[in-house]
Amino acid sequence: MGYVIDPPAPATLPVKDSDDLFPVHRIYCVGRNYAAHTIEMGHDPDKEPPFFFQKNPDNLLVGKDFPYPSASSDVHFEFELAVALKSGGTDISIDDALAHVYGYAVALDMTRRDLQGEAKKAGRPWEVGKAFEHSAPCSAIVPASEIGHPASGALTLDVDGERRQEGDLNQMIWKIPEMISYLSGLFELVPGDLILTGTPSGVGPVTKGNRLHGEVEGVGTLDVGVV
Ligand code: MN
């Protein structure tokens, strides 16, 4: 038996200093996981806990510039740590959660903020604002066997050499083990799942010609042009 159309190529991420690829299953993203960003978006971090949405695996962008997307005039950067799972399950305990992590990467959750804002106001889903082509620029994955499991470390994003976002991984409201545990109560996590862990404050718009440089201490860097 064959396919009636050509099957899509699997979504993958490179593994740093290796010819191997990490196959990506789903991309879960957490919203409002840093208090200062929650406040800048007009919400109260004490009253509204973080929550999840998804991007599509084929929204990943690796080693290429970010093409300014259609239908928006307010596209924002959100710089985030990404967690790559090597195993999964349901109802994973917080204590067991990190044993499921293959490694870490640094990523951008590019957002059509105008379309996201309209969706929020209308009580509609966020896909048009979040899950569009090339909306997830991502670095190579660094295995946890090399760097451990970062719980703190500076996270910075520069636009054209100017510092725009600055935070620390230790400012996450939900820590990585808590996110994995919580998600596994809602979905069956599987090897290849990627979790974007939220962004600190300072998010803002990009324009064509911008150069974005993001860095998470102890994990890696990401350089992306906007074209
Ligand atoms: Mn985000």
Coordinates of N, CA and C and ligand atoms in Angstrom, one line a residue:
M1 N 0.8 -1.2 0.0 CA 0.0 0.0 0.0 C 0.9 1.2 0.0
G2 N 0.4 2.3 -0.7 CA 1.2 3.5 -0.7 C 0.4 4.6 -0.2
Y3 N 0.9 5.8 -0.2 CA 0.2 7.0 0.2 C -0.5 7.6 -1.1
V4 N -1.6 8.2 -0.9 CA -2.3 8.8 -2.1 C -1.7 10.1 -2.5
I5 N -1.1 10.8 -1.5 CA -0.3 12.0 -1.8 C 1.1 11.8 -1.1
D6 N 2.1 12.5 -1.4 CA 3.4 12.4 -0.7 C 3.2 12.8 0.7
P7 N 3.7 12.0 1.7 CA 3.6 12.3 3.1 C 4.5 13.5 3.4
P8 N 4.1 14.4 4.3 CA 5.0 15.5 4.6 C 6.3 15.0 5.3
A9 N 7.4 15.7 5.1 CA 8.6 15.4 5.8 C 8.4 15.6 7.3
P10 N 9.0 14.8 8.1 CA 8.9 15.0 9.6 C 9.6 16.3 10.0
A11 N 9.0 16.9 11.0 CA 9.6 18.1 11.5 C 10.8 17.7 12.4
T12 N 11.9 18.3 12.3 CA 13.1 18.0 13.1 C 13.8 19.2 13.6
L13 N 14.6 19.0 14.6 CA 15.6 20.0 15.1 C 17.0 19.3 15.1
P14 N 18.0 20.1 14.8 CA 19.4 19.5 14.9 C 19.8 19.4 16.3
V15 N 20.7 18.5 16.5 CA 21.3 18.3 17.9 C 22.7 18.9 17.8
K16 N 23.0 19.8 18.7 CA 24.3 20.6 18.6 C 25.5 19.6 18.5
D17 N 26.4 20.0 17.7 CA 27.7 19.3 17.5 C 27.5 17.8 17.1
S18 N 26.5 17.6 16.3 CA 26.1 16.2 15.9 C 25.5 16.2 14.6
D19 N 25.5 15.1 13.9 CA 24.7 15.0 12.6 C 23.3 14.4 12.8
D20 N 23.0 14.2 14.1 CA 21.7 13.6 14.4 C 20.6 14.6 14.5
L21 N 19.4 14.2 14.3 CA 18.2 15.0 14.3 C 17.3 14.6 15.4
F22 N 16.6 15.6 16.0 CA 15.6 15.3 17.0 C 14.2 15.4 16.3
P23 N 13.4 14.4 16.2 CA 12.1 14.5 15.6 C 11.1 15.1 16.5
V24 N 10.4 16.1 16.0 CA 9.4 16.9 16.8 C 8.0 16.4 16.6
H25 N 7.4 16.1 17.7 CA 6.0 15.6 17.6 C 5.0 16.7 17.8
R26 N 4.9 17.3 19.0 CA 4.0 18.5 19.2 C 4.8 19.6 19.7
I27 N 4.3 20.8 19.6 CA 4.9 22.0 20.3 C 3.9 22.6 21.2
Y28 N 4.1 22.4 22.5 CA 3.3 23.0 23.5 C 4.0 24.3 24.0
C29 N 3.2 25.4 24.1 CA 3.7 26.7 24.6 C 3.0 27.1 25.8
V30 N 3.7 27.6 26.8 CA 3.0 28.1 28.0 C 2.9 29.7 27.9
G31 N 1.7 30.2 28.3 CA 1.5 31.6 28.3 C 1.5 32.2 29.7
R32 N 2.1 33.4 29.7 CA 2.1 34.1 31.0 C 2.8 33.4 32.1
N33 N 4.1 32.9 31.8 CA 4.8 32.2 32.8 C 5.9 33.0 33.5
Y34 N 6.0 34.3 33.2 CA 6.9 35.2 34.0 C 6.0 36.4 34.4
A35 N 6.0 36.7 35.7 CA 5.1 37.7 36.2 C 5.2 39.0 35.5
A36 N 6.4 39.5 35.2 CA 6.6 40.8 34.6 C 5.9 40.9 33.2
H37 N 6.0 39.7 32.5 CA 5.4 39.7 31.2 C 3.9 39.6 31.3
T38 N 3.4 38.9 32.3 CA 1.9 38.8 32.6 C 1.4 40.2 32.8
I39 N 2.1 41.0 33.6 CA 1.7 42.3 33.9 C 1.7 43.2 32.7
E40 N 2.8 43.1 31.9 CA 2.9 44.0 30.7 C 1.8 43.7 29.7
M41 N 1.2 42.4 29.7 CA 0.1 42.1 28.8 C -1.2 42.4 29.4
G42 N -1.2 43.1 30.6 CA -2.5 43.6 31.2 C -3.2 42.6 32.1
H43 N -2.4 41.6 32.6 CA -3.1 40.6 33.5 C -2.4 40.5 34.8
D44 N -3.1 39.9 35.8 CA -2.6 39.8 37.2 C -2.1 38.4 37.4
P45 N -0.7 38.2 37.6 CA -0.1 36.9 37.8 C -0.6 36.2 39.0
D46 N -1.2 36.9 40.0 CA -1.6 36.2 41.2 C -3.0 35.6 41.0
K47 N -3.8 36.2 40.0 CA -5.1 35.7 39.8 C -5.3 34.8 38.6
E48 N -4.3 34.9 37.6 CA -4.5 34.1 36.4 C -3.2 33.2 36.2
P49 N -3.3 31.9 36.5 CA -2.2 31.1 36.4 C -1.8 30.9 34.9
P50 N -0.6 30.4 34.7 CA -0.2 30.1 33.3 C -1.1 29.1 32.6
F51 N -1.1 29.0 31.3 CA -2.0 28.1 30.5 C -1.2 27.7 29.3
F52 N -1.7 26.8 28.5 CA -1.0 26.3 27.4 C -1.8 26.5 26.1
F53 N -1.0 26.7 25.0 CA -1.5 26.6 23.6 C -0.5 25.8 22.8
Q54 N -0.8 25.6 21.5 CA 0.1 24.8 20.7 C 0.5 25.5 19.4
K55 N 1.7 25.3 19.0 CA 2.1 25.6 17.6 C 2.2 24.3 16.9
N56 N 2.3 24.4 15.5 CA 2.4 23.2 14.7 C 3.9 22.8 14.6
P57 N 4.3 21.5 14.6 CA 5.7 21.2 14.4 C 6.3 21.8 13.2
D58 N 5.5 21.9 12.1 CA 6.1 22.4 10.9 C 6.2 24.0 10.9
N59 N 5.8 24.6 12.0 CA 6.1 26.0 12.2 C 7.5 26.3 12.6
L60 N 8.3 25.3 12.9 CA 9.7 25.5 13.3 C 10.5 26.1 12.2
L61 N 11.4 26.9 12.5 CA 12.3 27.6 11.5 C 13.7 27.4 12.1
V62 N 14.6 26.7 11.3 CA 15.9 26.4 11.8 C 17.0 26.9 10.8
G63 N 17.8 27.8 11.3 CA 19.0 28.2 10.4 C 18.6 29.1 9.3
K64 N 17.4 29.7 9.4 CA 17.0 30.6 8.3 C 16.4 31.9 8.9
D65 N 16.3 32.9 8.0 CA 15.7 34.2 8.5 C 14.2 34.0 8.6
F66 N 13.6 34.9 9.4 CA 12.1 34.8 9.6 C 11.4 35.7 8.6
P67 N 10.6 35.1 7.7 CA 9.9 35.9 6.7 C 8.7 36.6 7.4
Y68 N 8.6 38.0 7.3 CA 7.5 38.7 7.9 C 6.2 38.1 7.4
P69 N 5.3 37.7 8.3 CA 4.1 36.9 7.8 C 3.0 37.8 7.2
S70 N 2.1 37.1 6.6 CA 0.9 37.8 6.0 C -0.1 38.3 7.1
A71 N -1.0 39.2 6.7 CA -2.2 39.5 7.5 C -1.9 40.1 8.8
S72 N -0.7 40.7 9.0 CA -0.4 41.3 10.3 C 0.5 42.5 10.1
S73 N 0.3 43.5 11.0 CA 1.2 44.7 10.9 C 1.8 44.9 12.3
D74 N 1.7 43.8 13.2 CA 2.2 44.0 14.6 C 2.7 42.6 15.0
V75 N 3.8 42.2 14.5 CA 4.4 40.9 14.8 C 5.5 41.0 15.9
H76 N 5.3 40.3 17.0 CA 6.1 40.5 18.1 C 7.1 39.3 18.3
F77 N 8.2 39.5 18.9 CA 9.1 38.5 19.4 C 8.8 38.2 20.8
E78 N 8.9 36.9 21.2 CA 8.9 36.4 22.6 C 10.0 35.4 22.7
F79 N 11.0 35.7 23.4 CA 12.2 34.8 23.5 C 12.0 33.8 24.7
E80 N 12.3 32.5 24.4 CA 11.9 31.5 25.4 C 12.9 30.3 25.4
L81 N 13.0 29.6 26.5 CA 13.7 28.4 26.6 C 12.8 27.3 26.1
A82 N 13.3 26.3 25.4 CA 12.5 25.2 24.9 C 13.0 23.9 25.5
V83 N 12.1 23.0 25.9 CA 12.4 21.7 26.5 C 12.0 20.6 25.6
A84 N 12.9 19.7 25.3 CA 12.7 18.6 24.3 C 12.6 17.3 25.1
L85 N 11.5 16.6 24.9 CA 11.2 15.3 25.7 C 11.7 14.1 24.9
K86 N 12.4 13.2 25.6 CA 12.8 11.9 25.0 C 11.9 10.8 25.4
S87 N 11.0 11.0 26.3 CA 10.0 10.0 26.7 C 8.8 10.8 27.2
G88 N 7.7 10.1 27.4 CA 6.5 10.8 27.8 C 5.6 9.9 28.8
G89 N 4.3 10.1 28.6 CA 3.4 9.4 29.5 C 2.3 10.3 29.9
T90 N 1.4 9.8 30.8 CA 0.4 10.6 31.4 C 0.6 10.6 32.9
D91 N 0.1 11.7 33.5 CA 0.1 11.8 35.0 C 1.6 11.6 35.5
I92 N 2.5 12.3 34.9 CA 3.9 12.2 35.3 C 4.0 13.1 36.6
S93 N 4.7 12.5 37.6 CA 4.9 13.3 38.8 C 6.0 14.3 38.7
I94 N 5.9 15.4 39.5 CA 6.9 16.5 39.4 C 8.3 15.9 39.6
D95 N 8.4 14.9 40.6 CA 9.7 14.4 40.9 C 10.3 13.6 39.7
D96 N 9.4 13.0 38.9 CA 9.9 12.2 37.8 C 10.1 13.0 36.5
A97 N 9.6 14.2 36.5 CA 9.5 14.9 35.2 C 10.8 15.1 34.4
L98 N 11.8 15.5 35.1 CA 13.1 15.8 34.4 C 13.7 14.6 33.8
A99 N 13.4 13.4 34.3 CA 13.9 12.2 33.7 C 13.4 12.0 32.2
H100 N 12.4 12.7 31.8 CA 11.8 12.6 30.5 C 12.4 13.6 29.5
V101 N 13.3 14.5 30.0 CA 13.9 15.5 29.2 C 15.1 15.1 28.4
Y102 N 15.1 15.2 27.1 CA 16.3 14.9 26.3 C 17.3 16.1 26.3
G103 N 16.8 17.3 26.2 CA 17.7 18.4 26.1 C 16.9 19.7 26.0
Y104 N 17.7 20.8 25.7 CA 17.1 22.1 25.8 C 17.6 22.9 24.5
A105 N 16.8 23.9 24.1 CA 17.1 24.8 23.0 C 16.6 26.2 23.4
V106 N 16.9 27.1 22.5 CA 16.4 28.5 22.7 C 15.5 28.8 21.5
A107 N 14.4 29.4 21.7 CA 13.4 29.6 20.6 C 12.7 30.9 20.7
L108 N 12.1 31.3 19.6 CA 11.3 32.5 19.6 C 9.8 32.1 19.3
D109 N 8.9 32.6 20.1 CA 7.5 32.4 19.9 C 7.0 33.6 19.2
M110 N 7.2 33.6 17.9 CA 6.8 34.8 17.1 C 5.2 34.9 17.0
T111 N 4.7 36.1 17.2 CA 3.3 36.2 17.5 C 2.7 37.4 16.6
R112 N 1.6 37.1 15.9 CA 0.9 38.2 15.2 C 0.0 38.8 16.3
R113 N 0.5 39.8 17.0 CA -0.1 40.3 18.2 C -1.5 40.9 17.9
D114 N -1.6 41.6 16.7 CA -2.9 42.2 16.3 C -4.0 41.1 16.2
L115 N -3.6 40.0 15.5 CA -4.6 38.9 15.3 C -4.9 38.2 16.6
Q116 N -3.8 38.0 17.4 CA -4.0 37.4 18.8 C -5.0 38.3 19.6
G117 N -4.8 39.6 19.5 CA -5.6 40.5 20.3 C -7.1 40.5 19.9
E118 N -7.3 40.4 18.6 CA -8.7 40.3 18.1 C -9.3 39.0 18.5
A119 N -8.5 37.9 18.5 CA -9.0 36.6 18.9 C -9.4 36.6 20.4
K120 N -8.5 37.2 21.2 CA -8.8 37.3 22.7 C -10.1 38.0 22.9
K121 N -10.2 39.1 22.2 CA -11.4 40.0 22.5 C -12.7 39.3 22.1
A122 N -12.6 38.5 21.0 CA -13.8 37.8 20.5 C -14.0 36.4 21.2
G123 N -13.0 36.0 22.1 CA -13.1 34.7 22.7 C -12.9 33.6 21.7
R124 N -12.0 33.8 20.7 CA -11.7 32.8 19.7 C -10.4 32.2 19.9
P125 N -10.1 31.1 19.3 CA -8.8 30.4 19.4 C -7.7 31.3 18.9
W126 N -6.4 31.0 19.4 CA -5.3 31.8 19.1 C -4.5 31.4 17.9
E127 N -4.8 30.3 17.2 CA -4.0 29.8 16.1 C -3.5 30.9 15.1
V128 N -4.4 31.8 14.7 CA -4.0 32.8 13.7 C -3.0 33.7 14.2
G129 N -2.9 33.9 15.6 CA -1.9 34.7 16.1 C -0.6 34.0 16.4
K130 N -0.7 32.7 16.6 CA 0.5 32.0 17.2 C 1.0 30.9 16.3
A131 N 0.2 30.2 15.5 CA 0.6 28.9 14.9 C 0.7 29.1 13.4
F132 N 1.4 30.1 12.9 CA 1.6 30.3 11.5 C 2.9 29.9 11.0
E133 N 3.1 29.9 9.7 CA 4.4 29.4 9.1 C 5.6 30.1 9.7
H134 N 6.6 29.4 10.0 CA 7.9 29.9 10.5 C 7.8 30.7 11.8
S135 N 6.7 30.4 12.6 CA 6.5 31.2 13.8 C 7.3 30.7 15.0
A136 N 8.1 29.6 14.8 CA 8.9 29.1 15.9 C 10.4 28.9 15.5
P137 N 11.1 30.0 15.3 CA 12.6 29.9 15.1 C 13.2 29.2 16.3
C138 N 14.1 28.3 16.0 CA 14.6 27.5 17.2 C 16.1 27.1 16.9
S139 N 16.9 27.1 18.0 CA 18.3 26.7 17.9 C 18.4 25.2 17.8
A140 N 19.6 24.7 17.7 CA 19.9 23.3 17.9 C 19.6 22.9 19.3
I141 N 19.3 21.6 19.6 CA 19.1 21.1 20.9 C 20.4 20.7 21.6
V142 N 20.6 21.1 22.8 CA 21.8 20.7 23.6 C 21.3 19.6 24.5
P143 N 21.9 18.4 24.5 CA 21.4 17.3 25.4 C 21.6 17.7 26.9
A144 N 20.7 17.3 27.7 CA 20.8 17.4 29.1 C 22.0 16.7 29.7
S145 N 22.4 15.6 28.9 CA 23.6 14.9 29.4 C 24.8 15.7 29.4
E146 N 24.8 16.8 28.6 CA 25.9 17.7 28.6 C 25.8 18.9 29.5
I147 N 24.6 19.5 29.6 CA 24.4 20.7 30.3 C 23.6 20.6 31.6
G148 N 23.1 19.4 31.8 CA 22.2 19.3 33.0 C 20.8 19.9 32.8
H149 N 20.1 20.2 33.8 CA 18.8 20.8 33.7 C 18.8 22.2 34.3
P150 N 18.9 23.2 33.4 CA 19.0 24.6 33.9 C 17.7 25.1 34.6
A151 N 17.9 25.5 35.9 CA 16.8 26.1 36.6 C 17.0 27.6 36.8
S152 N 18.2 28.0 36.5 CA 18.4 29.5 36.6 C 19.4 29.8 35.5
G153 N 19.5 31.1 35.2 CA 20.4 31.5 34.1 C 19.8 32.7 33.4
A154 N 20.6 33.7 33.0 CA 20.1 34.8 32.3 C 19.5 34.5 30.9
L155 N 18.4 35.2 30.6 CA 17.8 35.0 29.3 C 17.6 36.4 28.7
T156 N 18.3 36.6 27.6 CA 18.3 38.0 27.0 C 18.0 38.0 25.5
L157 N 17.3 39.0 25.0 CA 17.0 39.1 23.6 C 17.4 40.5 23.2
D158 N 18.3 40.6 22.2 CA 18.7 41.9 21.6 C 18.1 42.1 20.2
V159 N 17.6 43.3 19.9 CA 17.2 43.6 18.5 C 18.1 44.7 18.0
D160 N 18.8 44.4 16.9 CA 19.8 45.3 16.3 C 20.8 45.8 17.4
G161 N 21.2 44.9 18.2 CA 22.2 45.2 19.2 C 21.7 45.9 20.5
E162 N 20.4 46.1 20.5 CA 19.8 46.8 21.7 C 19.1 45.8 22.6
R163 N 19.4 45.8 23.9 CA 18.7 44.9 24.8 C 17.2 45.1 24.9
R164 N 16.4 44.1 24.6 CA 14.9 44.3 24.7 C 14.3 43.4 25.7
Q165 N 14.8 42.2 25.9 CA 14.2 41.3 26.9 C 15.3 40.9 27.8
E166 N 15.0 40.8 29.1 CA 16.0 40.4 30.1 C 15.2 39.7 31.2
G167 N 15.6 38.5 31.5 CA 15.0 37.8 32.6 C 15.9 36.7 33.1
D168 N 15.4 35.9 34.0 CA 16.2 34.7 34.4 C 15.3 33.5 34.5
L169 N 15.8 32.4 34.1 CA 15.0 31.1 34.1 C 14.4 30.9 35.5
N170 N 15.0 31.4 36.6 CA 14.5 31.2 37.9 C 13.2 32.1 38.2
Q171 N 12.8 32.9 37.2 CA 11.6 33.7 37.4 C 10.4 33.0 36.9
M172 N 10.5 31.8 36.3 CA 9.3 31.2 35.8 C 8.3 30.9 36.9
I173 N 7.0 31.2 36.7 CA 6.0 30.9 37.7 C 5.8 29.4 37.8
W174 N 5.6 28.7 36.7 CA 5.6 27.2 36.7 C 7.0 26.8 36.3
K175 N 7.7 26.0 37.1 CA 9.0 25.5 36.8 C 8.9 24.3 35.8
I176 N 10.0 24.0 35.2 CA 9.9 23.0 34.1 C 9.3 21.6 34.6
P177 N 9.7 21.1 35.7 CA 9.0 19.8 36.2 C 7.5 20.0 36.4
E178 N 7.1 21.2 36.9 CA 5.7 21.4 37.1 C 4.9 21.5 35.8
M179 N 5.5 22.1 34.8 CA 4.9 22.2 33.5 C 4.7 20.8 32.9
I180 N 5.8 20.0 32.9 CA 5.7 18.6 32.3 C 4.6 17.8 33.0
S181 N 4.6 17.9 34.4 CA 3.6 17.2 35.2 C 2.2 17.6 34.8
Y182 N 2.0 18.9 34.8 CA 0.7 19.5 34.5 C 0.2 19.1 33.1
L183 N 1.1 19.3 32.1 CA 0.7 18.9 30.7 C 0.4 17.5 30.6
S184 N 1.1 16.6 31.3 CA 0.8 15.2 31.2 C -0.5 14.8 31.8
G185 N -1.1 15.7 32.6 CA -2.4 15.4 33.1 C -3.5 15.8 32.1
L186 N -3.1 16.6 31.1 CA -4.1 17.1 30.0 C -3.9 16.3 28.7
F187 N -2.7 15.9 28.4 CA -2.3 15.2 27.2 C -1.4 14.1 27.5
E188 N -1.4 13.1 26.5 CA -0.3 12.1 26.6 C 0.9 12.6 26.0
L189 N 1.9 12.9 26.8 CA 3.2 13.3 26.3 C 3.9 12.2 25.6
V190 N 4.6 12.4 24.5 CA 5.4 11.4 23.8 C 6.8 11.9 23.5
P191 N 7.7 11.0 23.2 CA 9.0 11.4 22.8 C 8.9 12.3 21.5
G192 N 9.7 13.4 21.6 CA 9.6 14.3 20.5 C 8.8 15.6 20.8
D193 N 8.1 15.6 21.9 CA 7.3 16.8 22.3 C 8.3 17.9 22.7
L194 N 7.9 19.1 22.3 CA 8.7 20.3 22.6 C 7.8 21.2 23.5
I195 N 8.4 21.8 24.5 CA 7.7 22.7 25.3 C 8.4 24.1 25.3
L196 N 7.7 25.1 24.9 CA 8.2 26.5 25.0 C 7.7 27.1 26.3
T197 N 8.7 27.5 27.1 CA 8.4 27.7 28.6 C 8.0 29.1 29.0
G198 N 7.7 30.0 28.0 CA 7.2 31.3 28.3 C 8.3 32.4 28.2
T199 N 7.9 33.6 28.2 CA 8.8 34.7 27.9 C 8.8 35.7 29.0
P200 N 10.0 36.3 29.3 CA 10.0 37.4 30.3 C 9.5 38.7 29.6
S201 N 9.5 39.8 30.4 CA 8.9 41.0 29.9 C 9.8 41.6 28.8
G202 N 9.3 42.6 28.1 CA 10.0 43.3 27.1 C 9.6 43.0 25.7
V203 N 8.6 42.1 25.5 CA 8.2 41.7 24.1 C 7.9 43.0 23.3
G204 N 8.1 42.9 22.0 CA 7.8 44.0 21.2 C 7.8 43.7 19.7
P205 N 7.5 44.7 18.9 CA 7.3 44.4 17.4 C 8.7 44.3 16.7
V206 N 8.6 43.6 15.6 CA 9.8 43.5 14.7 C 9.4 44.2 13.4
T207 N 10.4 44.6 12.6 CA 10.2 45.1 11.3 C 11.2 44.4 10.4
K208 N 10.9 44.4 9.1 CA 11.9 43.8 8.1 C 13.2 44.5 8.3
G209 N 14.3 43.7 8.3 CA 15.6 44.2 8.4 C 16.2 44.1 9.8
N210 N 15.3 43.9 10.8 CA 15.8 43.7 12.2 C 16.6 42.4 12.3
R211 N 17.6 42.4 13.2 CA 18.4 41.2 13.5 C 18.1 40.9 15.0
L212 N 17.6 39.7 15.3 CA 17.3 39.3 16.6 C 18.5 38.4 17.1
H213 N 18.9 38.6 18.3 CA 20.0 37.8 18.9 C 19.5 37.4 20.4
G214 N 19.2 36.2 20.5 CA 18.8 35.7 21.8 C 19.8 34.8 22.5
E215 N 19.8 34.8 23.8 CA 20.8 34.0 24.5 C 20.2 33.5 25.8
V216 N 20.4 32.2 26.1 CA 20.0 31.7 27.4 C 21.3 31.1 28.0
E217 N 21.7 31.7 29.1 CA 23.0 31.3 29.8 C 23.0 29.8 30.0
G218 N 24.1 29.2 29.5 CA 24.3 27.8 29.8 C 23.5 26.9 28.8
V219 N 22.8 27.5 27.9 CA 22.0 26.7 26.9 C 22.4 26.9 25.5
G220 N 22.3 28.2 25.1 CA 22.7 28.5 23.7 C 22.2 29.9 23.2
T221 N 22.4 30.1 21.9 CA 22.1 31.4 21.3 C 21.2 31.1 20.0
L222 N 20.6 32.2 19.6 CA 19.7 32.1 18.4 C 19.9 33.4 17.7
D223 N 20.2 33.4 16.4 CA 20.3 34.6 15.6 C 19.4 34.5 14.4
V224 N 18.5 35.5 14.3 CA 17.5 35.4 13.3 C 17.3 36.8 12.7
G225 N 17.3 36.9 11.4 CA 17.0 38.2 10.7 C 15.5 38.2 10.3
V226 N 14.9 39.4 10.2 CA 13.5 39.5 9.8 C 13.6 40.0 8.3
V227 N 13.0 39.2 7.4 CA 13.0 39.5 6.0 C 11.7 39.6 5.4
Ligands
MN1 MN 5.3 32.8 24.3

